[in-house]
């Protein structure tokens, strides 16, 4: 099923993200993670493409496992260090395996990277155009509620985002954020600028205090005083921090839904128990709004 079909009725959806292993000998562990997560019945599951696209074959394996588990798969695809020929090869392989949904991403630029020639895509909109030319895929794109780190301004960032939608992105998934007001302001601005595709709120349960620095760097997100207090109080106690992080993420989701945000994507960090705890905390809310 296409993600656009899942999202079109504006009902509550909760999806998960998983990532492939770094080594092939861990592939069965990753597949077991998918099987465990599928028990929580997410609306769909996405699988990342891996650093610099180095694990594209692993991504395909995990996407197939998601599909075999009865869940709609969404395969990430990054273009920053892959040639056009490599991109075409991956997209056609996804098509061959019946994967209908692709999240088109530029990807992080490696330090010192220089684009070799015109065979490399520089921007996500170029990747979106290429995917559309290769098949009937449902294509998603990423968005930054608190502005992309490389954008000069919020205005420029929104203009780039709108262009990705005009090129064919049918839904947007946000980078993680910890302040719901920032996301709600961003969503309102998108509506004003006629960006009218579904925007899925990306939520990262911080269950380990060491996660927070890297998370902020990746998402350019601010951290509310409330969350810093949680880290100060529980950061040195792993069990307490894990529980507090799950509760904070669950409360974030409930608040978003109360404010009309029906589509949630959880960055699970391959932790089925975290995903299950959050889904249990939302069980009646989800069942009453499906």
XYZ file of N, CA and C in Angstrom:
870
model
N 0.835 -1.194 0.000
C 0.000 0.000 0.000
C 0.877 1.255 0.000
N 0.406 2.288 -0.661
C 1.159 3.533 -0.690
C 0.879 4.357 0.572
N 1.927 5.028 1.044
C 1.800 5.852 2.255
C 0.729 6.923 2.058
N 0.620 7.460 0.859
C -0.387 8.488 0.585
C -1.789 7.972 0.860
N -2.027 6.684 0.605
C -3.336 6.086 0.889
C -3.555 5.960 2.389
N -2.505 5.609 3.112
C -2.607 5.466 4.567
C -2.923 6.804 5.225
N -2.370 7.887 4.670
C -2.499 9.203 5.289
C -3.722 9.993 4.829
N -4.359 9.571 3.760
C -5.329 10.459 3.110
C -6.603 10.702 3.910
N -6.969 9.806 4.822
C -8.219 9.975 5.567
C -8.064 10.799 6.835
N -6.858 11.277 7.084
C -6.581 12.114 8.249
C -6.914 11.431 9.567
N -6.782 10.092 9.580
C -6.958 9.359 10.822
C -5.620 9.279 11.549
N -5.643 8.884 12.795
C -4.415 8.778 13.573
C -3.539 7.664 13.009
N -2.280 7.983 12.743
C -1.306 6.984 12.317
C -0.051 7.132 13.179
N 0.555 6.005 13.509
C 1.837 5.992 14.217
C 2.744 5.021 13.482
N 3.870 5.511 13.027
C 4.816 4.678 12.274
C 6.157 4.635 13.004
N 6.985 3.658 12.624
C 8.292 3.455 13.256
C 9.405 3.570 12.224
N 10.595 3.962 12.697
C 11.796 3.900 11.871
C 12.759 2.873 12.434
N 13.341 2.079 11.548
C 14.395 1.136 11.928
C 15.597 1.398 11.032
N 16.759 0.896 11.437
C 17.932 1.049 10.587
C 18.603 -0.305 10.378
N 19.253 -0.486 9.229
C 19.905 -1.765 8.932
C 21.198 -1.913 9.725
N 21.709 -3.146 9.853
C 22.957 -3.353 10.583
C 24.157 -2.866 9.772
N 25.290 -2.708 10.448
C 26.509 -2.303 9.756
C 27.215 -3.495 9.115
N 27.005 -4.684 9.684
C 27.622 -5.890 9.139
C 26.538 -6.912 8.775
N 26.832 -7.685 7.728
C 25.856 -8.663 7.249
C 25.533 -9.722 8.297
N 26.498 -10.040 9.171
C 26.240 -11.092 10.158
C 25.219 -10.672 11.209
N 24.809 -9.400 11.182
C 23.786 -8.913 12.113
C 22.411 -8.806 11.455
N 22.298 -9.258 10.208
C 21.053 -9.055 9.477
C 19.888 -9.802 10.107
N 20.116 -10.992 10.639
C 19.025 -11.742 11.264
C 18.545 -11.059 12.533
N 19.477 -10.465 13.265
C 19.086 -9.684 14.457
C 18.194 -8.520 14.050
N 18.561 -7.830 12.963
C 17.764 -6.691 12.496
C 16.376 -7.148 12.041
N 16.323 -8.293 11.384
C 15.021 -8.817 10.944
C 14.151 -9.192 12.147
N 14.771 -9.736 13.180
C 14.021 -10.069 14.387
C 13.481 -8.803 15.047
N 14.267 -7.735 14.988
C 13.809 -6.446 15.512
C 12.549 -5.992 14.778
N 12.549 -6.146 13.467
C 11.371 -5.791 12.668
C 10.173 -6.637 13.080
N 10.390 -7.927 13.245
C 9.285 -8.815 13.619
C 8.707 -8.449 14.983
N 9.583 -8.081 15.920
C 9.120 -7.667 17.243
C 8.325 -6.373 17.161
N 8.824 -5.427 16.388
C 8.143 -4.135 16.266
C 6.805 -4.263 15.563
N 6.720 -5.196 14.626
C 5.470 -5.369 13.884
C 4.320 -5.795 14.796
N 4.656 -6.396 15.946
C 3.626 -6.811 16.904
C 2.869 -5.607 17.472
N 3.503 -4.422 17.445
C 2.846 -3.207 17.943
C 1.926 -2.582 16.904
N 1.882 -3.177 15.700
C 0.969 -2.780 14.624
C 1.114 -1.307 14.224
N 2.323 -0.895 13.833
C 2.473 0.473 13.318
C 1.757 0.623 11.980
N 1.432 1.848 11.630
C 0.754 2.114 10.357
C 1.664 1.796 9.176
N 2.947 2.039 9.333
C 3.979 1.629 8.378
C 5.324 1.695 9.082
N 6.368 1.169 8.447
C 7.706 1.209 9.018
C 8.685 1.682 7.950
N 9.574 2.589 8.329
C 10.605 3.038 7.400
C 11.937 2.406 7.777
N 12.806 2.265 6.779
C 14.145 1.730 7.014
C 15.150 2.678 6.387
N 16.153 3.076 7.143
C 17.129 4.052 6.675
C 18.061 3.431 5.639
N 18.737 4.301 4.914
C 19.599 3.867 3.818
C 21.029 3.593 4.273
N 21.381 4.046 5.455
C 22.736 3.804 5.939
C 23.656 4.955 5.620
N 24.723 5.077 6.403
C 25.682 6.170 6.231
C 26.268 6.154 4.830
N 26.122 7.295 4.140
C 26.673 7.471 2.791
C 26.184 6.397 1.822
N 25.035 5.780 2.130
C 24.468 4.791 1.225
C 25.252 3.500 1.142
N 26.059 3.206 2.155
C 26.950 2.051 2.084
C 26.231 0.733 2.314
N 25.000 0.776 2.818
C 24.323 -0.473 3.147
C 23.005 -0.591 2.386
N 23.027 -0.211 1.115
C 21.785 -0.215 0.338
C 21.193 -1.611 0.226
N 22.071 -2.639 0.106
C 21.566 -4.003 0.049
C 20.909 -4.421 1.341
N 21.462 -3.965 2.455
C 20.873 -4.258 3.766
C 19.505 -3.588 3.888
N 19.403 -2.375 3.365
C 18.132 -1.650 3.405
C 17.048 -2.438 2.673
N 17.394 -2.968 1.505
C 16.431 -3.762 0.742
C 15.992 -4.990 1.524
N 16.926 -5.664 2.188
C 16.607 -6.847 2.987
C 15.612 -6.509 4.099
N 15.857 -5.402 4.779
C 14.977 -5.016 5.883
C 13.615 -4.568 5.356
N 13.602 -3.853 4.235
C 12.327 -3.448 3.632
C 11.498 -4.677 3.267
N 12.159 -5.702 2.729
C 11.453 -6.940 2.403
C 10.902 -7.618 3.654
N 11.682 -7.578 4.744
C 11.223 -8.185 6.000
C 10.008 -7.443 6.554
N 10.015 -6.128 6.447
C 8.864 -5.334 6.879
C 7.628 -5.751 6.092
N 7.786 -5.855 4.783
C 6.665 -6.256 3.923
C 6.178 -7.658 4.276
N 7.123 -8.574 4.502
C 6.763 -9.953 4.840
C 6.089 -10.052 6.210
N 6.309 -9.038 7.063
C 5.679 -9.013 8.387
C 4.274 -8.413 8.343
N 3.818 -8.066 7.146
C 2.466 -7.533 6.988
C 2.350 -6.046 7.215
N 3.493 -5.342 7.220
C 3.511 -3.898 7.438
C 3.978 -3.209 6.160
N 3.393 -2.072 5.837
C 3.813 -1.304 4.658
C 5.215 -0.743 4.869
N 6.167 -1.021 3.958
C 7.526 -0.500 4.113
C 7.729 0.839 3.398
N 8.574 1.669 3.991
C 9.019 2.924 3.394
C 10.543 2.888 3.378
N 11.122 2.843 2.192
C 12.572 2.732 2.073
C 13.202 4.105 1.914
N 14.153 4.440 2.798
C 14.907 5.681 2.638
C 15.873 5.530 1.463
N 16.150 6.636 0.793
C 17.150 6.646 -0.267
C 17.868 7.991 -0.240
N 19.181 7.961 -0.044
C 19.975 9.188 -0.057
C 20.810 9.227 -1.330
N 21.125 10.449 -1.778
C 21.781 10.579 -3.075
C 23.153 11.251 -3.019
N 23.562 11.756 -1.881
C 24.710 12.653 -1.834
C 26.008 12.015 -2.320
N 26.232 10.739 -2.058
C 27.488 10.103 -2.470
C 27.278 8.972 -3.468
N 26.098 8.928 -4.072
C 25.808 7.874 -5.051
C 25.670 8.460 -6.450
N 26.201 7.777 -7.437
C 26.047 8.221 -8.815
C 24.608 8.009 -9.270
N 24.278 8.678 -10.369
C 22.942 8.489 -10.959
C 22.707 7.018 -11.293
N 23.724 6.347 -11.817
C 23.580 4.925 -12.157
C 23.294 4.076 -10.926
N 23.966 4.377 -9.808
C 23.733 3.641 -8.576
C 22.319 3.884 -8.061
N 21.878 5.129 -8.109
C 20.512 5.465 -7.689
C 19.501 4.692 -8.525
N 19.697 4.693 -9.840
C 18.775 3.986 -10.728
C 18.735 2.499 -10.401
N 19.890 1.944 -10.125
C 19.979 0.524 -9.785
C 19.185 0.203 -8.525
N 19.333 1.050 -7.497
C 18.633 0.827 -6.233
C 17.126 0.981 -6.416
N 16.709 2.030 -7.126
C 15.278 2.277 -7.322
C 14.631 1.129 -8.100
N 15.295 0.657 -9.134
C 14.735 -0.436 -9.923
C 14.685 -1.735 -9.114
N 15.641 -1.919 -8.199
C 15.608 -3.095 -7.330
C 14.429 -3.011 -6.361
N 14.176 -1.822 -5.838
C 13.009 -1.627 -4.971
C 11.727 -1.944 -5.740
N 11.656 -1.444 -6.962
C 10.491 -1.686 -7.810
C 10.292 -3.179 -8.050
N 11.381 -3.874 -8.331
C 11.339 -5.317 -8.577
C 10.807 -6.073 -7.370
N 11.122 -5.585 -6.165
C 10.712 -6.252 -4.931
C 9.362 -5.758 -4.398
N 8.679 -4.939 -5.165
C 7.344 -4.497 -4.776
C 7.321 -3.442 -3.691
N 8.417 -2.709 -3.520
C 8.456 -1.608 -2.552
C 7.921 -0.364 -3.242
N 6.825 0.175 -2.744
C 6.119 1.266 -3.429
C 6.442 2.648 -2.884
N 7.095 2.705 -1.711
C 7.277 3.987 -1.022
C 8.756 4.284 -0.790
N 9.169 5.497 -1.141
C 10.564 5.915 -0.976
C 10.600 7.284 -0.307
N 11.437 7.409 0.723
C 11.703 8.708 1.334
C 12.971 9.250 0.691
N 12.836 10.285 -0.114
C 13.942 10.825 -0.903
C 14.703 11.872 -0.100
N 15.982 11.597 0.147
C 16.809 12.445 0.998
C 18.127 12.787 0.308
N 18.584 13.990 0.533
C 19.932 14.314 0.057
C 20.969 13.530 0.840
N 20.853 13.553 2.170
C 21.834 12.913 3.034
C 22.855 13.919 3.541
N 23.546 13.547 4.601
C 24.568 14.418 5.183
C 25.806 14.433 4.295
N 26.379 15.606 4.094
C 27.585 15.735 3.283
C 28.797 15.340 4.122
N 29.545 14.320 3.701
C 30.747 13.920 4.446
C 31.769 15.066 4.475
N 32.520 15.143 5.535
C 33.527 16.197 5.667
C 34.533 16.111 4.527
N 34.751 17.241 3.865
C 35.714 17.296 2.770
C 35.203 16.778 1.445
N 33.919 16.399 1.382
C 33.367 15.826 0.147
C 33.241 16.893 -0.934
N 33.662 16.555 -2.143
C 33.526 17.425 -3.309
C 32.788 16.645 -4.382
N 31.753 17.253 -4.956
C 30.991 16.548 -5.993
C 31.896 16.296 -7.196
N 32.070 15.021 -7.559
C 33.002 14.711 -8.641
C 32.571 15.227 -10.015
N 31.298 15.004 -10.391
C 30.833 15.428 -11.708
C 29.311 15.455 -11.727
N 28.778 15.629 -12.926
C 27.326 15.777 -13.068
C 26.568 14.485 -12.824
N 27.265 13.367 -12.630
C 26.601 12.099 -12.352
C 26.054 12.025 -10.926
N 26.338 13.031 -10.111
C 25.888 13.040 -8.722
C 24.789 14.086 -8.525
N 23.745 13.694 -7.796
C 22.691 14.640 -7.440
C 23.143 15.475 -6.241
N 22.834 16.752 -6.273
C 23.231 17.644 -5.182
C 22.078 17.937 -4.224
N 20.847 17.772 -4.697
C 19.692 18.160 -3.893
C 18.610 17.078 -3.948
N 17.785 17.063 -2.898
C 16.731 16.048 -2.813
C 15.718 16.169 -3.944
N 15.430 17.391 -4.405
C 14.434 17.535 -5.469
C 14.893 16.830 -6.752
N 16.225 16.790 -6.995
C 16.743 16.080 -8.160
C 16.492 14.577 -8.020
N 16.663 14.082 -6.805
C 16.396 12.668 -6.539
C 14.914 12.362 -6.730
N 14.044 13.245 -6.260
C 12.604 13.062 -6.428
C 12.252 12.960 -7.916
N 12.811 13.855 -8.717
C 12.549 13.818 -10.164
C 13.009 12.502 -10.787
N 14.171 12.004 -10.348
C 14.701 10.757 -10.896
C 13.817 9.571 -10.520
N 13.382 9.524 -9.269
C 12.522 8.421 -8.817
C 11.214 8.409 -9.602
N 10.634 9.593 -9.790
C 9.373 9.687 -10.527
C 9.532 9.184 -11.965
N 10.702 9.413 -12.543
C 10.938 8.986 -13.920
C 11.092 7.471 -14.036
N 11.373 6.812 -12.915
C 11.675 5.380 -12.943
C 10.509 4.480 -12.549
N 9.442 5.058 -12.010
C 8.327 4.195 -11.619
C 7.250 4.935 -10.861
N 6.161 4.230 -10.606
C 5.006 4.809 -9.915
C 5.169 4.629 -8.407
N 6.075 5.402 -7.828
C 6.330 5.329 -6.395
C 5.592 6.448 -5.657
N 5.276 6.187 -4.397
C 4.836 7.255 -3.489
C 6.105 7.794 -2.841
N 6.377 9.073 -3.040
C 7.640 9.669 -2.607
C 7.403 10.641 -1.459
N 8.200 10.481 -0.412
C 8.178 11.408 0.709
C 9.476 12.190 0.765
N 9.489 13.240 1.573
C 10.688 14.058 1.761
C 10.780 14.475 3.220
N 11.927 15.008 3.582
C 12.156 15.428 4.963
C 11.915 16.922 5.127
N 11.604 17.323 6.353
C 11.465 18.748 6.672
C 12.028 19.011 8.069
N 12.388 20.260 8.299
C 13.018 20.678 9.555
C 12.141 21.725 10.244
N 11.439 21.353 11.305
C 10.578 22.322 11.996
C 11.317 23.575 12.478
N 12.631 23.427 12.754
C 13.391 24.584 13.254
C 14.475 25.016 12.274
N 14.213 24.818 10.989
C 15.057 25.264 9.872
C 16.259 24.338 9.667
N 16.474 23.978 8.408
C 17.626 23.150 8.041
C 18.921 23.866 8.450
N 19.869 23.139 9.042
C 21.108 23.787 9.501
C 21.856 24.559 8.428
N 21.656 24.201 7.149
C 22.388 24.873 6.074
C 21.597 26.007 5.424
N 20.343 26.195 5.830
C 19.530 27.262 5.249
C 19.895 28.616 5.848
N 19.842 29.635 5.025
C 20.176 30.980 5.488
C 19.048 31.596 6.321
N 17.832 31.146 6.073
C 16.684 31.708 6.780
C 15.517 30.746 6.728
N 14.509 31.003 7.555
C 13.286 30.200 7.538
C 12.580 30.352 6.198
N 12.594 31.569 5.636
C 11.955 31.826 4.345
C 12.585 30.971 3.249
N 13.910 30.941 3.206
C 14.601 30.138 2.205
C 14.302 28.651 2.387
N 14.275 28.211 3.622
C 14.020 26.807 3.924
C 12.636 26.383 3.443
N 11.638 27.211 3.695
C 10.269 26.905 3.268
C 10.169 26.897 1.745
N 10.878 27.805 1.086
C 10.863 27.844 -0.381
C 11.425 26.552 -0.962
N 12.527 26.075 -0.383
C 13.119 24.813 -0.842
C 12.175 23.639 -0.583
N 11.519 23.672 0.569
C 10.580 22.609 0.920
C 9.407 22.588 -0.055
N 8.886 23.753 -0.363
C 7.755 23.825 -1.297
C 8.146 23.290 -2.667
N 9.376 23.553 -3.075
C 9.823 23.068 -4.384
C 9.893 21.549 -4.402
N 10.326 20.941 -3.290
C 10.343 19.478 -3.226
C 8.929 18.906 -3.397
N 7.957 19.572 -2.792
C 6.565 19.134 -2.930
C 6.087 19.310 -4.366
N 6.444 20.432 -4.971
C 6.050 20.684 -6.358
C 6.667 19.657 -7.309
N 7.843 19.151 -6.957
C 8.499 18.133 -7.785
C 7.861 16.756 -7.628
N 7.098 16.562 -6.550
C 6.400 15.284 -6.422
C 6.386 14.635 -5.057
N 6.926 15.294 -4.031
C 6.841 14.726 -2.679
C 5.379 14.750 -2.224
N 4.865 13.576 -1.823
C 3.447 13.466 -1.465
C 3.204 13.564 0.038
N 4.262 13.485 0.812
C 4.158 13.698 2.254
C 5.532 14.114 2.771
N 5.548 14.697 3.953
C 6.787 15.160 4.575
C 6.914 14.535 5.961
N 8.114 14.123 6.299
C 8.394 13.618 7.640
C 9.387 14.560 8.307
N 9.049 15.035 9.492
C 9.916 16.016 10.134
C 11.100 15.363 10.833
N 12.178 16.110 10.908
C 13.260 15.728 11.802
C 12.720 15.776 13.230
N 13.412 15.112 14.127
C 12.966 15.081 15.518
C 12.918 16.493 16.117
N 12.018 16.672 17.052
C 11.921 17.941 17.786
C 11.421 17.616 19.181
N 11.666 18.529 20.098
C 11.307 18.291 21.499
C 10.357 19.352 22.045
N 10.131 20.384 21.244
C 9.233 21.474 21.638
C 8.068 21.492 20.648
N 6.893 21.068 21.089
C 5.749 20.964 20.186
C 5.335 22.300 19.585
N 5.520 23.382 20.327
C 5.147 24.695 19.797
C 5.928 25.013 18.524
N 7.181 24.594 18.469
C 8.001 24.834 17.278
C 7.411 24.099 16.069
N 6.970 22.869 16.289
C 6.386 22.097 15.189
C 5.057 22.702 14.744
N 4.222 23.082 15.695
C 2.912 23.637 15.351
C 3.050 24.956 14.593
N 4.032 25.763 14.973
C 4.293 27.020 14.248
C 4.756 26.715 12.819
N 5.630 25.726 12.695
C 6.131 25.325 11.374
C 4.989 24.813 10.503
N 4.147 23.970 11.053
C 3.014 23.413 10.295
C 2.080 24.530 9.812
N 1.838 25.497 10.664
C 0.984 26.635 10.287
C 1.624 27.437 9.161
N 2.939 27.637 9.231
C 3.634 28.380 8.185
C 3.556 27.636 6.851
N 3.674 26.306 6.895
C 3.549 25.509 5.679
C 2.168 25.683 5.050
N 1.142 25.713 5.872
C -0.221 25.899 5.373
C -0.372 27.271 4.722
N 0.209 28.293 5.335
C 0.156 29.651 4.791
C 0.829 29.701 3.420
N 1.918 28.930 3.281
C 2.681 28.916 2.031
C 2.163 27.869 1.036
N 0.970 27.336 1.298
C 0.314 26.375 0.397
C 1.106 25.087 0.206
N 1.769 24.651 1.262
C 2.364 23.317 1.271
C 1.309 22.405 1.882
N 0.557 21.750 1.031
C -0.680 21.096 1.466
C -0.612 19.576 1.506
N 0.576 19.017 1.628
C 0.703 17.568 1.782
C 0.761 17.242 3.274
N 0.444 15.993 3.667
C 0.533 15.621 5.085
C 1.953 15.816 5.628
N 2.038 16.347 6.844
C 3.324 16.520 7.518
C 3.331 15.618 8.749
N 4.219 14.645 8.747
C 4.313 13.671 9.828
C 5.306 14.174 10.867
N 4.890 14.179 12.122
C 5.744 14.675 13.210
C 6.717 13.594 13.658
N 8.007 13.878 13.593
C 9.034 12.919 13.985
C 9.406 13.049 15.454
N 9.209 11.987 16.215
C 9.452 11.996 17.660
C 10.567 11.014 18.022
N 11.554 11.512 18.741
C 12.662 10.680 19.202
C 12.574 10.489 20.714
N 12.269 9.278 21.188
C 12.304 9.029 22.638
C 13.765 9.000 23.112
N 14.149 9.974 23.905
C 15.520 10.011 24.411
C 15.589 9.145 25.667
N 16.135 7.955 25.498
C 16.200 7.010 26.617
C 17.594 6.901 27.208
N 18.518 7.657 26.649
C 19.902 7.666 27.110
C 20.415 9.093 27.012
N 20.944 9.632 28.089
C 21.380 11.026 28.121
C 22.437 11.330 27.069
N 23.202 10.331 26.663
C 24.254 10.545 25.665
C 23.689 10.778 24.268
N 22.419 10.439 24.058
C 21.795 10.625 22.752
C 21.578 12.090 22.412
N 21.375 12.910 23.406
C 20.804 14.225 23.183
C 21.696 15.136 22.346
N 23.009 15.139 22.583
C 23.900 16.035 21.845
C 23.862 15.735 20.357
N 23.992 14.461 19.982
C 23.972 14.080 18.578
C 22.605 14.356 17.959
N 21.552 14.132 18.722
C 20.206 14.371 18.214
C 20.005 15.834 17.860
N 20.502 16.722 18.700
C 20.373 18.155 18.449
C 21.158 18.557 17.206
N 22.354 17.997 17.048
C 23.179 18.306 15.879
C 22.483 17.890 14.590
N 21.848 16.735 14.586
C 21.200 16.210 13.390
C 19.937 16.983 13.024
N 19.182 17.388 14.015
C 17.858 17.950 13.758
C 17.797 19.468 13.870
N 18.868 20.087 14.378
C 18.878 21.532 14.627
C 17.746 21.932 15.564
N 17.417 21.050 16.500
C 16.277 21.294 17.381
C 16.699 21.885 18.717
N 15.819 22.704 19.245
C 16.029 23.259 20.577
C 15.476 22.279 21.611
N 15.939 22.403 22.828
C 15.496 21.505 23.896
C 14.862 22.335 25.006
N 13.589 22.091 25.312
C 12.907 22.870 26.355
C 13.541 22.669 27.729
N 13.370 23.660 28.568
C 13.902 23.593 29.937
C 13.360 22.355 30.659
N 12.110 22.022 30.391
C 11.483 20.858 31.025
C 12.288 19.594 30.756
N 12.768 19.443 29.517
C 13.509 18.227 29.185
C 14.903 18.246 29.798
N 15.533 19.412 29.845
C 16.837 19.508 30.506
C 16.728 19.116 31.973
N 15.626 19.498 32.606
C 15.415 19.135 34.007
C 15.316 17.613 34.160
N 14.660 16.980 33.223
C 14.554 15.521 33.258
C 15.939 14.896 33.156
N 16.751 15.426 32.248
C 18.102 14.890 32.081
C 18.959 15.107 33.332
N 18.823 16.290 33.938
C 19.588 16.581 35.151
C 19.216 15.631 36.278
N 17.948 15.321 36.371
C 17.456 14.499 37.476
C 17.720 13.009 37.249
N 17.555 12.544 35.998
C 17.583 11.103 35.756
C 18.714 10.625 34.828
N 19.491 11.547 34.275
C 20.486 11.204 33.265
C 21.525 10.197 33.700
N 21.852 10.172 34.974
C 22.876 9.239 35.466
C 22.307 7.886 35.898
N 21.007 7.740 35.801
C 20.343 6.489 36.172
C 19.682 5.918 34.918
N 20.330 4.960 34.228
C 19.836 4.473 32.932
C 18.378 4.019 32.933
N 17.972 3.275 33.961
C 16.595 2.777 33.991
C 15.593 3.923 34.144
N 15.911 4.851 35.032
C 15.009 5.997 35.238
C 14.959 6.890 34.002
N 16.129 7.086 33.356
C 16.175 7.935 32.167
C 15.372 7.310 31.034
N 15.467 6.000 30.889
C 14.708 5.310 29.850
C 13.210 5.486 30.069
N 12.774 5.296 31.303
C 11.353 5.446 31.606
C 10.893 6.884 31.395
N 11.710 7.835 31.863
C 11.354 9.249 31.720
C 11.299 9.653 30.249
N 12.245 9.134 29.444
C 12.257 9.452 28.017
C 11.032 8.924 27.302
N 10.598 7.729 27.668
C 9.399 7.144 27.067
C 8.157 7.954 27.446
N 8.081 8.335 28.709
C 6.931 9.123 29.173
C 6.900 10.484 28.485
N 8.068 11.126 28.360
C 8.126 12.450 27.713
C 7.665 12.348 26.262
N 8.170 11.338 25.543
C 7.776 11.168 24.140
C 6.282 10.884 24.018
N 5.755 10.060 24.912
C 4.326 9.742 24.884
C 3.492 10.989 25.139
N 3.901 11.791 26.107
C 3.177 13.032 26.398
C 3.259 14.010 25.229
N 4.427 14.043 24.562
C 4.569 14.876 23.368
C 3.544 14.486 22.313
N 3.438 13.194 22.073
C 2.521 12.687 21.050
C 1.074 13.007 21.407
N 0.711 12.798 22.673
C -0.663 13.092 23.109
C -0.981 14.569 22.915
N -0.034 15.437 23.263
C -0.234 16.876 23.092
C -0.380 17.238 21.620
N 0.435 16.632 20.764
C 0.329 16.895 19.332
C -1.036 16.471 18.801
N -1.483 15.289 19.205
C -2.789 14.819 18.742
C -3.913 15.716 19.237
N -3.778 16.207 20.470
C -4.783 17.126 21.007
C -4.834 18.421 20.203
N -3.721 18.739 19.534
C -3.657 19.944 18.707
C -3.855 19.644 17.223
N -4.435 18.486 16.937
C -4.824 18.173 15.567
C -3.768 17.531 14.703
N -2.638 17.115 15.290
C -1.588 16.441 14.526
C -1.829 14.939 14.625
N -2.265 14.338 13.552
C -2.690 12.935 13.601
C -1.639 11.942 13.131
N -0.574 12.422 12.509
C 0.431 11.522 11.935
C 1.752 11.651 12.684
N 2.174 10.552 13.307
C 3.362 10.531 14.153
C 4.342 9.474 13.644
N 5.617 9.832 13.598
C 6.673 8.880 13.224
C 7.664 8.788 14.382
N 7.899 7.585 14.880
C 8.771 7.402 16.044
C 10.132 6.885 15.603
N 11.167 7.636 15.952
C 12.538 7.190 15.707
C 12.910 6.215 16.825
N 12.725 4.941 16.561
C 12.783 3.926 17.618
C 14.189 3.523 18.031
N 15.196 3.836 17.199
C 16.576 3.405 17.461
C 16.658 1.886 17.629
N 15.813 1.185 16.874
C 15.784 -0.293 16.874
C 15.509 -0.893 18.258
N 14.655 -0.219 19.017
C 14.309 -0.704 20.352
C 12.824 -1.066 20.396
N 12.489 -2.331 20.143
C 11.078 -2.731 20.117
C 10.346 -2.455 21.418
N 11.051 -2.600 22.560
C 10.388 -2.397 23.845
C 9.984 -0.943 24.045
N 10.792 -0.011 23.521
C 10.447 1.417 23.618
C 9.209 1.700 22.771
N 9.211 1.189 21.540
C 8.051 1.374 20.667
C 6.791 0.786 21.302
N 6.913 -0.391 21.899
C 5.762 -1.051 22.517
C 5.229 -0.260 23.698
N 6.123 0.285 24.524
C 5.691 1.087 25.679
C 4.906 2.320 25.223
N 5.406 2.980 24.188
C 4.711 4.173 23.696
C 3.356 3.804 23.116
N 3.303 2.734 22.339
C 2.033 2.327 21.747
C 1.027 1.903 22.819
N 1.513 1.278 23.877
C 0.619 0.924 24.982
C 0.064 2.175 25.650
N 0.906 3.204 25.754
C 0.455 4.459 26.353
C -0.538 5.212 25.500
N -0.636 4.824 24.211
C -1.546 5.497 23.278
C -2.692 4.592 22.831
N -2.794 3.404 23.418
C -3.669 2.358 22.882
C -5.113 2.819 22.666
N -5.728 3.401 23.686
C -7.129 3.824 23.546
C -7.265 5.012 22.620
N -6.292 5.917 22.646
C -6.319 7.080 21.758
C -6.290 6.636 20.305
N -5.414 5.667 20.006
C -5.291 5.184 18.620
C -6.544 4.417 18.213
N -6.999 3.489 19.055
C -8.148 2.660 18.680
C -9.427 3.482 18.522
N -9.548 4.560 19.263
C -10.748 5.396 19.168
C -10.697 6.414 18.050
N -9.534 6.513 17.367
C -9.396 7.515 16.317
C -8.933 6.905 14.995
N -9.044 5.586 14.863
C -8.650 4.943 13.616
C -9.747 5.121 12.550
